[in-house]
PDB file of C-alpha atoms in Angstrom:
ATOM      1  CA  MET J   1     192.815   5.336  77.175  1.00  0.00           C
ATOM      2  CA  ALA J   2     193.236   6.486  73.402  1.00  0.00           C
ATOM      3  CA  VAL J   3     191.353   9.509  72.429  1.00  0.00           C
ATOM      4  CA  SER J   4     191.058  11.154  68.820  1.00  0.00           C
ATOM      5  CA  SER J   5     192.177  14.474  68.226  1.00  0.00           C
ATOM      6  CA  VAL J   6     190.274  14.673  64.879  1.00  0.00           C
ATOM      7  CA  GLU J   7     186.883  13.453  65.924  1.00  0.00           C
ATOM      8  CA  ASN J   8     187.649  15.640  69.558  1.00  0.00           C
ATOM      9  CA  ARG J   9     189.176  19.456  68.618  1.00  0.00           C
ATOM     10  CA  GLU J  10     189.578  19.798  72.168  1.00  0.00           C
ATOM     11  CA  VAL J  11     192.768  17.639  72.404  1.00  0.00           C
ATOM     12  CA  LYS J  12     196.052  17.682  70.952  1.00  0.00           C
ATOM     13  CA  GLY J  13     197.081  15.467  68.468  1.00  0.00           C
ATOM     14  CA  ASN J  14     200.288  13.519  69.371  1.00  0.00           C
ATOM     15  CA  SER J  15     199.908  14.462  72.937  1.00  0.00           C
ATOM     16  CA  ILE J  16     200.140  12.612  76.511  1.00  0.00           C
ATOM     17  CA  TYR J  17     197.898  14.262  78.851  1.00  0.00           C
ATOM     18  CA  PHE J  18     199.033  13.060  82.624  1.00  0.00           C
ATOM     19  CA  THR J  19     198.008  13.717  86.307  1.00  0.00           C
ATOM     20  CA  ASP J  20     198.850  11.989  89.087  1.00  0.00           C
ATOM     21  CA  ASP J  21     196.714  11.011  92.490  1.00  0.00           C
ATOM     22  CA  TYR J  22     198.240  12.783  94.828  1.00  0.00           C
ATOM     23  CA  TRP J  23     195.935  14.909  97.313  1.00  0.00           C
ATOM     24  CA  ASP J  24     197.865  15.104 100.598  1.00  0.00           C
ATOM     25  CA  ARG J  25     199.260  18.629  99.490  1.00  0.00           C
ATOM     26  CA  ILE J  26     196.404  20.282  97.990  1.00  0.00           C
ATOM     27  CA  ASP J  27     195.323  23.961  99.269  1.00  0.00           C
ATOM     28  CA  GLU J  28     194.351  27.434  98.331  1.00  0.00           C
ATOM     29  CA  ASP J  29     197.321  27.732  96.708  1.00  0.00           C
ATOM     30  CA  TYR J  30     197.288  25.077  93.648  1.00  0.00           C
ATOM     31  CA  CYS J  31     194.525  24.818  91.017  1.00  0.00           C
ATOM     32  CA  TYR J  32     191.855  22.070  91.815  1.00  0.00           C
ATOM     33  CA  GLY J  33     192.985  18.712  90.409  1.00  0.00           C
ATOM     34  CA  GLY J  34     196.971  18.514  91.417  1.00  0.00           C
ATOM     35  CA  HIS J  35     200.137  19.656  90.980  1.00  0.00           C
ATOM     36  CA  ASP J  36     201.236  17.522  88.605  1.00  0.00           C
ATOM     37  CA  MET J  37     199.026  17.396  85.721  1.00  0.00           C
ATOM     38  CA  GLY J  38     200.047  18.945  82.259  1.00  0.00           C
ATOM     39  CA  ILE J  39     200.446  17.922  78.542  1.00  0.00           C
ATOM     40  CA  PHE J  40     203.236  16.153  77.274  1.00  0.00           C
ATOM     41  CA  SER J  41     204.237  16.737  73.210  1.00  0.00           C
ATOM     42  CA  LEU J  42     205.528  13.258  71.860  1.00  0.00           C
ATOM     43  CA  GLU J  43     206.606  15.789  68.536  1.00  0.00           C
ATOM     44  CA  ASP J  44     209.268  17.958  71.001  1.00  0.00           C
ATOM     45  CA  GLY J  45     209.330  16.959  74.428  1.00  0.00           C
ATOM     46  CA  THR J  46     207.805  19.995  75.778  1.00  0.00           C
ATOM     47  CA  ILE J  47     205.467  19.926  78.864  1.00  0.00           C
ATOM     48  CA  GLU J  48     202.771  22.548  79.126  1.00  0.00           C
ATOM     49  CA  PRO J  49     200.403  23.049  82.044  1.00  0.00           C
ATOM     50  CA  LEU J  50     196.986  21.700  81.952  1.00  0.00           C
ATOM     51  CA  LEU J  51     195.361  24.288  83.343  1.00  0.00           C
ATOM     52  CA  ASP J  52     196.698  28.149  83.764  1.00  0.00           C
ATOM     53  CA  CYS J  53     197.243  29.056  87.210  1.00  0.00           C
TER      54      CYS J  53
END
């Protein structure tokens, strides 16, 4: 899915938002939504967490 960062200011441009679907290991120590979630920057190759845990 592609989303325009011009029309949706909540999203970062030139980035890939990613997540996984592995739910077997989720417990109280994890934030809601999976343990491999983040935003990959196509500009500098960095990954930042999607949620601040």
